[in-house]
Amino acid sequence: MKKKITVIGTGYVGLVSAVGLAGIGHEVTAVDNNKTRIKDLKKGWVPFYEPGLKKKMKDALRAGRIHFTSESDLAVQSGEIIFIAVGTPSAAGGKADLSQINAVVDVIIENLESSKIIVIKSTVPPGTTDAIRERMSAELEYTDSDVVFCPEFLREGTAVHDFFHPDRIVIGSDSKQAARIVENVFYPAISRDIPVLNCSPVSAELIKYGSNVMLASRIAVINELAELSEAVGGDICQAAAGIGLDKRIGKDFLKAGPGFGGSCFGKDVAGIIKAGEYHGVNMQLVSTILTTNDSQKMRPARRLETELGSLKGRKVAVLGLAFKADTDDVRGSAAFDVIDYLIENGAQVKAHDPEAEYRFIIEYKKKGYSCCEKKEDALSKADALIILTDWEEYKELEPEKLSQMMRGNTIVDSRNILDHELFSQYGFTCMGTGRRTVSSSVKNRGRNDLLNAAIVSV
Ligand code: NAD
Ligand code: UGA
């Protein structure tokens, strides 16, 4: 049955959910306290790059099934079900900052005129949903309103696909009736084959945090193995393929790279450590995920420095500023750490990203680097190249063209997306993550030696 749904927060989760729910046929009001964002959304502008979202949003606007507003009081009054999808960033020390959630709960309490179901989509520490429900029961006349935790598992870059094809739907609720209503909100658009797990709110909160911690730990482990693989002359891509063939382990999330980024793994790992501390549990193993990951992020720059001897005076092209491909999100991206290291050690950096350049410039104000609209401009006369994001267009780099554009011949391919043997035939020395360095197979193509001599003689 179609419902009137209010979604509070129009970020990655809120906007994708609002558009997805409207696509299913519900009547959706999406709210944000960022007035500029609401103005843009009303015009059909999507505030971030997410494949497929713009079209789905336009369809929903045209069908009149989605409305945008910054008047949260009216939106709370009109919705039968209220989704909360505001941010839960890290506060100082790593604890989850619930101020955005609390501000929304204030508005709900002030404006609730009948019983509703409140669905929390934001990631919150264990115990938060019960605490909100208790607060609402204490302060509200309509004590039969329900609060449900329905964690979101979408990935940026594939968020629209993930909304319609999730691996599972988790509904954390102590009320069977509320759980059934929330489950029905997602059907019929989502196949009945998708498992629905009904559990308590606190278990659902553990599922969300636990999933992110598990995924983050896999990346941390594969990256440490990659470092060992470099030391012993192995190939982490082959090793990961072999490890992943064990059905108990599985092949996904075993790609070595420049550490994990994004807005959630880091904050959720830190958040669960703090939740552990609060409840007297020392999350010793989980704590190491963050320290390991932080050290991984700088490795591409350090490896380049080792290969070149010094970064001083080198022109380095950095391809990829987004934390992963198919998004313009730069939160937690290794690009910050790598460019920091390069410029602090005397290199001049020209960077490129097909979508994230603008956001990166807003976030990163240091001198010593510039962003180029075309990758060719970043690569022109570069002494070395570092690839940080696995964008499709970087996978298609052609060695011959690259050798004509660049001055030097060193490539740090942190995502292992290039054919290193092929590039070596065009005079490049390629360093992948977790793989042995493949040196130029072209005789007398000692570009780095010539370059070293030129820099030393200056
Ligand atoms: P975001 O920062 O992109 O968006 C949050 C939005 O909420 C912003 O537009 C902000 O203006 C708005 N907002 C804040 N306070 C508000 C208020 N009082 N009233 C109305 N609007 C308000 O965040 P996000 O990436 O969408 O993440 C939201 C939550 O979902 C977080 O808890 C996150 O951990 C979780 N999550 C995120 C992802 C992801 O891929 N980004 C995936 C799963 C879960
Ligand atoms: C992640 C989870 O995958 C989602 O299920 C979850 O909903 C979301 O966090 C969240 O809670 O915010 P996301 O951060 O969008 O989604 O992207 P991922 O695809 O998980 O990638 C995260 C980081 O890990 C990226 O930097 C990516 O490059 C890196 N990664 C991923 C690897 O280095 N290797 C891999 O094999 C996979």
XYZ file of C-alpha atoms and ligand atoms in Angstrom:
539
model
C 0.000 0.000 0.000
C 1.287 3.456 -0.901
C 2.287 5.582 2.061
C 3.004 9.224 2.777
C 6.660 9.190 3.724
C 8.840 11.995 5.037
C 12.605 11.612 4.666
C 14.706 13.955 6.796
C 18.192 14.579 5.367
C 18.909 14.631 1.629
C 22.515 13.395 1.577
C 23.648 10.161 -0.046
C 21.333 7.993 2.056
C 18.377 10.366 2.387
C 18.160 11.432 -1.244
C 18.663 7.933 -2.634
C 16.035 6.568 -0.205
C 13.595 9.386 -0.995
C 13.982 8.929 -4.753
C 13.841 5.129 -4.415
C 10.699 5.240 -2.258
C 9.062 7.637 -4.723
C 10.074 5.235 -7.510
C 8.221 2.448 -5.706
C 5.140 4.674 -5.756
C 5.035 6.268 -2.305
C 4.327 9.949 -1.854
C 7.583 11.340 -0.506
C 8.477 14.632 1.141
C 12.235 15.090 1.459
C 13.472 17.622 3.993
C 16.822 19.271 4.549
C 17.843 22.210 6.702
C 20.298 23.211 3.966
C 18.101 25.668 2.073
C 20.406 25.987 -0.926
C 20.316 22.231 -1.361
C 16.506 22.217 -1.267
C 16.365 25.020 -3.834
C 18.639 23.023 -6.149
C 16.724 19.791 -5.617
C 13.450 21.496 -6.536
C 15.053 22.385 -9.873
C 16.044 18.772 -10.402
C 19.728 19.290 -9.569
C 21.383 16.464 -7.702
C 23.945 17.868 -5.246
C 26.481 15.072 -5.745
C 27.572 12.650 -8.439
C 25.764 9.340 -8.123
C 25.196 7.285 -11.290
C 21.523 6.924 -12.225
C 20.192 9.191 -9.473
C 19.489 12.270 -11.584
C 17.259 10.392 -13.979
C 15.302 8.630 -11.234
C 14.849 11.941 -9.429
C 13.566 13.661 -12.545
C 11.097 10.803 -13.113
C 9.833 11.143 -9.534
C 9.515 14.926 -9.845
C 7.652 14.595 -13.127
C 5.282 12.038 -11.599
C 4.700 14.431 -8.689
C 5.691 11.748 -6.181
C 8.540 13.659 -4.536
C 8.521 17.097 -2.932
C 11.410 18.966 -1.387
C 11.129 21.345 1.535
C 13.119 22.864 4.364
C 10.023 23.152 6.573
C 10.607 20.123 8.721
C 7.676 20.868 11.069
C 5.096 20.596 8.281
C 6.864 17.594 6.783
C 6.749 15.778 10.141
C 3.039 16.511 10.449
C 2.225 15.239 6.974
C 4.179 11.942 6.868
C 2.753 8.631 8.076
C 6.262 7.209 8.252
C 9.293 9.372 8.973
C 12.743 8.275 7.823
C 15.731 9.892 9.534
C 18.833 10.021 7.315
C 20.934 12.841 8.742
C 24.677 12.606 9.363
C 26.290 10.916 12.368
C 29.901 12.079 11.981
C 32.735 11.405 14.419
C 32.996 13.787 17.343
C 36.422 14.532 18.838
C 37.960 11.247 19.993
C 35.871 9.150 17.582
C 32.553 8.945 19.452
C 29.499 9.195 17.185
C 28.159 12.755 17.185
C 24.389 12.374 17.460
C 23.574 16.092 17.482
C 21.916 15.997 14.029
C 19.750 13.035 15.069
C 18.837 14.710 18.363
C 17.870 17.926 16.564
C 15.536 15.917 14.310
C 14.002 14.099 17.287
C 13.346 17.530 18.880
C 11.434 18.601 15.767
C 9.475 15.332 15.709
C 8.500 15.655 19.366
C 7.393 19.268 18.850
C 5.318 18.502 15.776
C 3.848 15.055 16.139
C 0.081 15.320 15.944
C -0.720 11.619 15.583
C 0.971 8.228 15.959
C 3.706 7.566 13.413
C 6.484 5.155 12.685
C 9.934 6.700 12.921
C 12.532 4.791 10.898
C 16.176 5.527 11.669
C 18.373 5.012 8.594
C 21.402 6.890 9.912
C 24.083 4.679 11.425
C 23.829 4.947 15.216
C 25.656 3.253 18.120
C 24.001 0.316 19.897
C 21.316 1.509 22.279
C 20.462 4.738 20.427
C 17.118 3.590 18.966
C 15.870 2.370 22.368
C 17.007 5.640 23.968
C 15.104 7.672 21.354
C 12.004 5.542 21.812
C 12.153 5.979 25.593
C 12.566 9.726 25.186
C 9.591 9.914 22.842
C 7.421 7.823 25.161
C 8.313 10.097 28.060
C 7.701 13.361 26.190
C 4.888 12.504 23.783
C 1.182 12.247 24.076
C 1.081 9.684 21.235
C 2.931 6.953 23.078
C 2.012 4.319 20.497
C 4.411 5.863 17.954
C 7.119 3.339 17.099
C 10.829 3.835 16.523
C 12.493 1.308 14.200
C 16.140 0.970 13.185
C 16.460 -0.045 9.543
C 20.175 0.167 8.682
C 21.303 1.301 5.265
C 23.933 -0.720 3.418
C 24.234 1.196 0.146
C 27.607 1.984 -1.370
C 28.353 5.291 -3.010
C 28.762 4.898 -6.747
C 26.189 2.081 -6.879
C 23.655 3.544 -4.461
C 20.639 3.463 -6.783
C 21.303 -0.149 -7.737
C 21.838 -1.045 -4.082
C 18.504 0.529 -3.082
C 16.563 -1.712 -5.451
C 18.794 -4.799 -5.077
C 19.973 -4.963 -1.469
C 21.595 -8.127 -0.099
C 19.163 -7.982 2.824
C 16.722 -5.772 4.656
C 17.260 -5.570 8.397
C 14.405 -4.318 10.539
C 15.221 -3.659 14.168
C 11.949 -3.287 16.023
C 10.283 -4.604 19.156
C 6.897 -4.094 17.519
C 5.866 -6.804 15.024
C 3.242 -4.515 13.558
C 5.686 -1.655 12.921
C 8.205 -4.113 11.439
C 5.578 -5.450 9.025
C 4.619 -1.934 7.906
C 8.265 -1.002 7.284
C 8.859 -4.258 5.377
C 5.858 -3.544 3.168
C 7.161 -0.061 2.385
C 9.956 -1.660 0.350
C 7.710 -4.018 -1.616
C 6.723 -4.668 -4.362
C 9.753 -2.966 -5.950
C 12.196 -5.116 -4.057
C 12.104 -8.811 -4.849
C 10.557 -11.148 -2.272
C 13.699 -13.289 -2.630
C 15.711 -10.730 -0.699
C 16.045 -11.902 2.911
C 14.383 -9.779 5.574
C 15.849 -10.084 9.026
C 13.641 -9.022 11.913
C 15.471 -8.418 15.145
C 15.689 -6.090 18.123
C 16.843 -2.496 17.487
C 20.096 -3.064 19.334
C 20.894 -6.173 17.260
C 20.175 -4.198 14.085
C 22.549 -1.476 15.288
C 25.212 -4.153 15.873
C 24.585 -5.570 12.386
C 25.245 -2.176 10.782
C 28.398 -1.381 12.753
C 29.561 -4.998 12.566
C 29.181 -5.109 8.778
C 31.297 -2.009 8.284
C 33.921 -3.212 10.757
C 34.136 -6.607 9.002
C 34.511 -4.980 5.586
C 37.081 -2.479 6.848
C 39.082 -5.251 8.518
C 39.244 -7.273 5.284
C 40.755 -4.300 3.490
C 43.192 -3.653 6.327
C 44.299 -7.308 6.274
C 44.674 -7.538 2.492
C 46.710 -4.311 2.507
C 49.071 -5.663 5.171
C 49.410 -8.873 3.164
C 50.127 -6.689 0.117
C 53.014 -5.047 1.933
C 54.415 -8.460 2.788
C 53.841 -9.576 -0.791
C 55.986 -6.675 -2.036
C 58.742 -7.668 0.373
C 58.766 -11.318 -0.711
C 58.183 -10.754 -4.440
C 54.604 -12.081 -4.580
C 51.547 -10.842 -6.416
C 48.672 -9.855 -4.132
C 46.140 -10.019 -6.991
C 46.938 -13.694 -7.506
C 47.008 -14.299 -3.761
C 43.639 -12.568 -3.245
C 42.101 -14.619 -6.056
C 43.305 -17.797 -4.376
C 42.221 -16.724 -0.900
C 38.797 -15.712 -2.223
C 38.181 -19.125 -3.783
C 37.651 -20.451 -0.280
C 33.860 -20.217 -0.054
C 34.063 -19.347 3.629
C 36.102 -16.261 2.754
C 34.657 -15.204 -0.627
C 36.251 -13.090 -3.335
C 34.780 -9.640 -2.612
C 36.541 -6.858 -0.742
C 39.994 -8.289 -1.227
C 41.393 -5.596 -3.508
C 44.601 -4.120 -2.158
C 44.948 -0.364 -2.554
C 45.752 2.923 -0.815
C 43.709 2.076 2.306
C 39.973 2.475 2.613
C 38.415 5.932 2.486
C 34.896 7.296 2.499
C 32.741 8.844 5.144
C 31.783 5.693 7.012
C 34.378 2.957 7.564
C 36.716 5.199 9.550
C 33.984 6.865 11.593
C 32.106 3.615 12.274
C 35.226 1.728 13.337
C 36.068 4.643 15.655
C 32.433 4.767 16.811
C 32.291 1.101 17.796
C 35.574 1.373 19.688
C 34.060 4.251 21.681
C 30.826 2.299 22.211
C 32.976 -0.546 23.547
C 34.796 1.824 25.892
C 31.494 3.185 27.159
C 30.310 -0.332 27.971
C 33.658 -1.403 29.471
C 34.717 -3.545 26.478
C 38.221 -3.123 25.082
C 37.924 -3.492 21.281
C 41.648 -4.210 20.958
C 41.618 -5.952 17.581
C 39.227 -3.461 15.986
C 41.405 -0.555 17.188
C 44.292 -1.683 15.000
C 42.191 -1.370 11.818
C 42.418 2.406 11.931
C 46.131 2.663 12.643
C 46.926 0.130 9.913
C 44.703 1.906 7.433
C 46.167 5.331 8.192
C 49.657 4.061 7.444
C 48.478 2.469 4.164
C 47.206 5.754 2.769
C 50.648 7.337 2.506
C 52.387 4.322 0.982
C 52.023 5.312 -2.692
C 53.909 8.560 -2.028
C 56.569 6.861 0.101
C 57.135 4.203 -2.536
C 57.605 6.848 -5.184
C 60.108 8.638 -2.982
C 62.073 5.420 -2.483
C 62.097 4.733 -6.232
C 63.159 8.264 -7.210
C 65.596 8.811 -4.338
C 64.039 12.182 -3.563
C 60.788 13.978 -4.350
C 62.405 17.397 -4.375
C 61.692 19.275 -7.583
C 59.761 16.361 -9.121
C 56.613 16.962 -11.078
C 54.111 14.357 -10.006
C 50.761 13.690 -11.666
C 48.127 12.324 -9.290
C 45.154 10.686 -10.991
C 42.151 10.196 -8.737
C 40.926 12.340 -5.864
C 37.647 10.593 -5.003
C 37.868 7.878 -2.338
C 36.686 5.360 -4.937
C 35.461 5.391 -8.529
C 31.980 6.573 -9.584
C 31.595 9.153 -6.847
C 32.691 12.747 -6.324
C 32.995 12.157 -2.584
C 36.497 12.913 -1.304
C 35.843 12.254 2.372
C 38.632 10.075 3.776
C 40.363 9.873 0.395
C 44.030 8.817 0.317
C 44.581 11.792 -2.029
C 44.842 14.119 0.996
C 47.585 12.032 2.619
C 49.467 11.392 -0.613
C 49.428 15.008 -1.837
C 50.353 16.230 1.655
C 53.384 13.952 1.646
C 54.412 14.883 -1.882
C 54.289 18.642 -1.357
C 55.844 18.484 2.098
C 58.781 16.709 0.489
C 59.271 19.222 -2.277
C 57.302 17.771 -5.209
C 55.021 19.817 -7.458
C 51.688 18.111 -7.883
C 49.184 18.296 -10.698
C 46.048 16.339 -9.926
C 42.996 15.202 -11.854
C 39.691 13.524 -11.171
C 36.787 13.195 -13.615
C 34.175 14.149 -10.994
C 35.731 15.031 -7.637
C 38.028 17.926 -8.563
C 35.637 20.631 -7.376
C 34.971 19.032 -4.000
C 38.680 18.389 -3.481
C 39.553 22.034 -4.140
C 36.963 23.118 -1.570
C 38.428 20.774 1.041
C 42.146 21.103 0.345
C 43.593 24.574 0.424
C 47.342 23.873 0.594
C 49.825 25.408 -1.808
C 52.061 23.317 -4.059
C 49.388 21.521 -6.028
C 46.877 22.336 -8.715
C 43.926 20.512 -10.204
C 43.620 20.056 -13.965
C 40.388 19.692 -15.862
C 41.953 17.200 -18.255
C 44.146 14.315 -17.183
C 46.450 15.082 -20.108
C 47.325 18.430 -18.489
C 48.265 16.712 -15.242
C 50.363 14.161 -17.105
C 52.129 16.591 -19.415
C 55.882 16.634 -18.624
C 55.315 14.760 -15.357
C 58.290 12.947 -13.880
C 56.051 10.373 -12.257
C 52.438 9.263 -12.047
C 50.494 8.043 -9.021
C 47.080 6.468 -9.661
C 44.849 6.611 -6.591
C 41.306 5.948 -7.843
C 40.173 3.126 -10.108
C 38.139 5.240 -12.532
C 37.355 3.454 -15.795
C 39.127 6.143 -17.829
C 42.397 5.552 -15.974
C 42.186 1.829 -16.721
C 42.202 2.817 -20.386
C 45.465 4.789 -20.279
C 47.590 3.911 -23.296
C 51.319 3.391 -22.679
C 52.436 4.904 -25.974
C 50.473 8.134 -25.497
C 51.564 8.292 -21.875
C 55.228 7.971 -22.816
C 54.813 10.907 -25.223
C 53.179 13.067 -22.561
C 55.324 12.301 -19.540
C 58.949 13.278 -18.975
C 59.767 10.527 -16.488
C 58.837 6.867 -16.503
C 57.734 5.933 -12.985
C 54.174 4.835 -12.282
C 52.774 3.976 -8.866
C 49.593 2.102 -9.702
C 48.108 1.862 -6.213
C 44.899 0.210 -7.503
C 46.598 -2.358 -9.744
C 44.577 -1.319 -12.779
C 47.277 -1.204 -15.474
C 49.034 -4.008 -17.353
C 52.520 -3.548 -15.906
C 54.287 -5.864 -18.349
C 52.829 -3.924 -21.271
C 53.775 -0.535 -19.796
C 57.314 -1.762 -19.121
C 57.685 -2.408 -22.857
C 57.143 1.315 -23.405
C 59.856 2.262 -20.941
C 57.842 2.562 -17.746
C 58.721 1.258 -14.337
C 55.485 0.187 -12.643
C 54.909 -0.292 -8.946
C 51.588 -1.850 -8.039
C 50.294 -2.458 -4.530
C 51.428 -5.858 -3.318
C 53.299 -6.748 -6.500
C 56.907 -6.779 -7.501
C 58.128 -3.702 -9.342
C 58.192 -4.218 -13.107
C 61.103 -2.210 -14.517
C 61.358 -0.741 -17.973
C 62.285 -3.403 -20.495
C 63.459 -0.790 -23.000
C 67.242 -0.653 -23.323
C 68.798 2.724 -22.578
C 65.405 4.063 -21.609
C 66.868 5.228 -18.343
C 64.630 8.254 -18.122
C 64.935 8.410 -14.353
C 68.743 8.338 -14.552
C 68.757 11.192 -17.048
C 66.270 13.070 -14.938
C 68.276 12.521 -11.780
C 71.344 13.892 -13.511
C 69.401 16.941 -14.740
C 68.001 17.697 -11.292
C 71.361 17.209 -9.550
C 73.116 19.517 -12.028
C 70.549 22.345 -11.541
P 25.332 13.439 4.343
O 26.218 14.256 5.183
O 25.619 13.254 2.893
O 23.830 14.016 4.428
C 23.187 14.392 5.629
C 22.135 15.447 5.273
O 21.340 15.725 6.428
C 22.746 16.777 4.826
O 22.195 17.171 3.587
C 22.366 17.752 5.955
O 22.161 19.069 5.509
C 21.069 17.123 6.456
N 20.702 17.513 7.836
C 21.494 17.576 8.933
N 20.781 17.956 10.009
C 19.504 18.133 9.579
C 18.296 18.521 10.210
N 18.258 18.798 11.520
N 17.170 18.617 9.475
C 17.194 18.342 8.154
N 18.310 17.962 7.490
C 19.455 17.855 8.194
O 25.221 12.025 5.063
P 25.058 10.592 4.388
O 26.338 10.184 3.752
O 23.791 10.528 3.627
O 24.921 9.692 5.707
C 23.771 9.781 6.523
C 23.801 8.631 7.514
O 23.713 7.386 6.829
C 25.067 8.550 8.362
O 24.715 8.081 9.639
C 25.904 7.517 7.645
O 26.777 6.835 8.515
C 24.844 6.557 7.139
N 25.209 5.828 5.913
C 25.869 6.487 4.897
C 26.164 5.782 3.736
C 26.906 6.431 2.599
O 27.308 5.712 1.675
N 27.136 7.719 2.584
C 25.769 4.433 3.610
C 25.087 3.833 4.662
C 24.808 4.534 5.816
C 30.641 1.209 2.558
C 29.950 -0.160 2.605
O 30.401 -0.955 1.506
C 28.431 -0.018 2.541
O 27.808 -1.287 2.665
C 27.982 0.895 3.677
O 26.579 1.094 3.598
C 28.700 2.224 3.598
O 30.136 2.011 3.620
C 28.393 3.116 4.770
O 28.003 2.660 5.813
O 28.618 4.288 4.530
P 31.248 2.953 0.640
O 32.079 3.588 1.692
O 30.342 3.784 -0.170
O 30.334 1.802 1.296
O 32.215 2.237 -0.399
P 32.978 0.832 -0.471
O 32.772 0.268 -1.803
O 32.670 -0.037 0.678
O 34.501 1.304 -0.387
C 35.035 1.849 0.796
C 36.542 2.022 0.634
O 37.191 0.759 0.609
C 36.953 2.717 -0.661
O 38.034 3.581 -0.405
C 37.380 1.573 -1.554
O 38.288 1.944 -2.560
C 38.020 0.654 -0.537
N 38.054 -0.755 -0.970
C 36.922 -1.446 -1.169
C 39.278 -1.374 -1.144
O 40.352 -0.747 -0.956
N 39.325 -2.672 -1.516
C 38.190 -3.395 -1.720
O 38.310 -4.606 -2.068
C 36.957 -2.755 -1.545
